[in-house]
mmCIF file of C-alpha atoms in Angstrom:
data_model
loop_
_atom_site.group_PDB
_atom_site.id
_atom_site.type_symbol
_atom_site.label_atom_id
_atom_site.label_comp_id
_atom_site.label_asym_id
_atom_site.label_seq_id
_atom_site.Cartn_x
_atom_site.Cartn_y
_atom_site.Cartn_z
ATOM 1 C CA UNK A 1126 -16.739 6.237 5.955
ATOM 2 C CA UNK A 1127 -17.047 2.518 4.818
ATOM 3 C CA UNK A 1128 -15.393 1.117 1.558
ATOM 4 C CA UNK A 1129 -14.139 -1.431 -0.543
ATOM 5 C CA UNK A 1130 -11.105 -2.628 -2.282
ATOM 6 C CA UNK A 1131 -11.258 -4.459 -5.070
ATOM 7 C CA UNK A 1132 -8.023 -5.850 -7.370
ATOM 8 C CA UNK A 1133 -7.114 -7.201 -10.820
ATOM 9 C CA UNK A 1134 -5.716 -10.759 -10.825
ATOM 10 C CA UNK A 1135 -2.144 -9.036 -11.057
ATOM 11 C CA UNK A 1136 -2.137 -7.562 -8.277
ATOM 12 C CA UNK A 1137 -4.041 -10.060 -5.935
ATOM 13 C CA UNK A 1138 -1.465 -12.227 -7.341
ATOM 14 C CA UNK A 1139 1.238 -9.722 -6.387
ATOM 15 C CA UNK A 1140 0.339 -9.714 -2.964
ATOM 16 C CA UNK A 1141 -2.038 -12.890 -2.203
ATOM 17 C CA UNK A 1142 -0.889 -15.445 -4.260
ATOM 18 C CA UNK A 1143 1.956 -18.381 -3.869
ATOM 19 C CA UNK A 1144 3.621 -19.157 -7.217
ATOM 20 C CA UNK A 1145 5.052 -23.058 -7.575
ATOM 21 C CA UNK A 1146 8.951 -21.329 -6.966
ATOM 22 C CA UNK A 1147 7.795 -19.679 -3.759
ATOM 23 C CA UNK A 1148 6.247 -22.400 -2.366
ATOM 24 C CA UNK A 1149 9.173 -24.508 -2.507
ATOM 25 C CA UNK A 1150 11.207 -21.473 -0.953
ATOM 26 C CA UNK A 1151 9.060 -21.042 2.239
ATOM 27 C CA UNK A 1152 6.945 -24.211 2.571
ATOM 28 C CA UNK A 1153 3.492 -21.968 1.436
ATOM 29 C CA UNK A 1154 1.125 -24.295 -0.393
ATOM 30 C CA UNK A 1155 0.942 -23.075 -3.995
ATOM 31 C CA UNK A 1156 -2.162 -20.255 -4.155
ATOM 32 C CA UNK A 1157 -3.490 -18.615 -7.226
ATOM 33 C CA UNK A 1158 -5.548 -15.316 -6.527
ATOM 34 C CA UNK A 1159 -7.735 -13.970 -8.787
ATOM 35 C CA UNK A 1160 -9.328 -10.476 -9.330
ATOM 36 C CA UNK A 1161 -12.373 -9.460 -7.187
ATOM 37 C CA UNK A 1162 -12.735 -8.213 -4.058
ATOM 38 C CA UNK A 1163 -10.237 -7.910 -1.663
ATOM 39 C CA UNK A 1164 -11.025 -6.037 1.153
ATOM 40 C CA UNK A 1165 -13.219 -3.835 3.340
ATOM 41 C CA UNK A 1166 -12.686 -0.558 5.420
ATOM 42 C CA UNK A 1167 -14.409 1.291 8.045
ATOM 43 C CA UNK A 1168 -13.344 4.556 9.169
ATOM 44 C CA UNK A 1169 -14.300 7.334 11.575
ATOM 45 C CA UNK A 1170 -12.245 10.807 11.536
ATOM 46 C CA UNK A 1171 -13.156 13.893 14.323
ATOM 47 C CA UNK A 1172 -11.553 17.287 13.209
ATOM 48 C CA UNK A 1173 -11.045 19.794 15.766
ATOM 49 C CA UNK A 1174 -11.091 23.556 14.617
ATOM 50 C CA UNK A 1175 -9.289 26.127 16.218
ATOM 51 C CA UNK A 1176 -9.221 29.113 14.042
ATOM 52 C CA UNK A 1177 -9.395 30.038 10.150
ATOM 53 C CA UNK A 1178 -6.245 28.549 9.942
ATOM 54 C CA UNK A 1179 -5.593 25.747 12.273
ATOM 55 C CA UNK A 1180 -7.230 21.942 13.135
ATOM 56 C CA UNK A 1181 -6.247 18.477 14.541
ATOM 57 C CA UNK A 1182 -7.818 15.709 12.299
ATOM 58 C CA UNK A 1183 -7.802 12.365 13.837
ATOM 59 C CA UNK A 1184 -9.102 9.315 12.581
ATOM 60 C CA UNK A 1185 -9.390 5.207 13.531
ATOM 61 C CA UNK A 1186 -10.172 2.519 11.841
ATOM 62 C CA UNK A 1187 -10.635 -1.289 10.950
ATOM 63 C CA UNK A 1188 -9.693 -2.671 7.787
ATOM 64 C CA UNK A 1189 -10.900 -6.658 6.862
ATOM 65 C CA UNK A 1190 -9.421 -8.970 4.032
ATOM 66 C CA UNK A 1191 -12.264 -10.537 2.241
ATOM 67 C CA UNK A 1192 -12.821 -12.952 -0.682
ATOM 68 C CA UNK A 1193 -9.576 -14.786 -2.417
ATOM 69 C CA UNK A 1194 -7.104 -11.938 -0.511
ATOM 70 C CA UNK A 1195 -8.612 -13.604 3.172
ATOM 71 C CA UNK A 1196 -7.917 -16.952 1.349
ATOM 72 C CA UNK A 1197 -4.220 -16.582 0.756
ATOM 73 C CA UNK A 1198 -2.131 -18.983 2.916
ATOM 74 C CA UNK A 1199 0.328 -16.551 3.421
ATOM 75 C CA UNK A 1200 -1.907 -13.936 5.498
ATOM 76 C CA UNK A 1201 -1.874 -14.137 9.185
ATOM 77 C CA UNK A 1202 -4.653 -12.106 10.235
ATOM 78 C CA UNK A 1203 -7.807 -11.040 8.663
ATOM 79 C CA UNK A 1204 -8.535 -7.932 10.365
ATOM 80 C CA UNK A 1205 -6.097 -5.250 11.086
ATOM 81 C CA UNK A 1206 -6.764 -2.179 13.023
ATOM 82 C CA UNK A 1207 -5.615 1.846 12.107
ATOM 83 C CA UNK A 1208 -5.068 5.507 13.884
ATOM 84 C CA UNK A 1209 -3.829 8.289 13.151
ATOM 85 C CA UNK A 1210 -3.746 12.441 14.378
ATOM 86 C CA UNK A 1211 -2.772 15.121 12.546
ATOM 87 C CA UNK A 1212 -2.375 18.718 12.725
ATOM 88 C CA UNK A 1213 -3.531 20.960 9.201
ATOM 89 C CA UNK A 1214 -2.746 24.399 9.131
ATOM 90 C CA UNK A 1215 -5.010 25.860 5.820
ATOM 91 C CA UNK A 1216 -3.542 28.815 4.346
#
């Protein structure tokens, strides 16, 4: 299942951007991110049925920053990579 992220200019200033008091903390060059698009996932997920009641669900994934997020100075690496197995009992 694909998607995408998108974020107001709080919050991709939250996370993404470098305000003039950080940057002299931690040597960052000053970044302002605005709102817009910040990311895109791809997923794939397998269940497993065993009965009425019981299943494994696993899923992977790749997740990419995109647009002013990928931008930031502070981000290391683009594309990060996600797994995951569960087991669901339905009652």
């Amino acid at each position: 299942s694909p998607s995408l992220h998108f974020g107001p200019s709080k919050y991709m200033q939250t996370y993404f951007g470098v305000t003039p008091q950080q940057s002299s903390n931690n040597g960052f060059a000053q970044y302002s991110a605005s709102s817009g698009l910040q990311g895109a996932t791809l997923t794939v997920g397998l269940d497993a049925t065993f009965s009425r009641h019981r299943a494994v669900r696993t899923a992977v994934g790749t997740s990419r920053l995109l647009g002013n997020a990928a931008k930031s100075p502070i981000v290391q690496n683009k594309q990060s990579y996600f797994g995951g197995t569960g087991l669901v009992y339905t009652f």
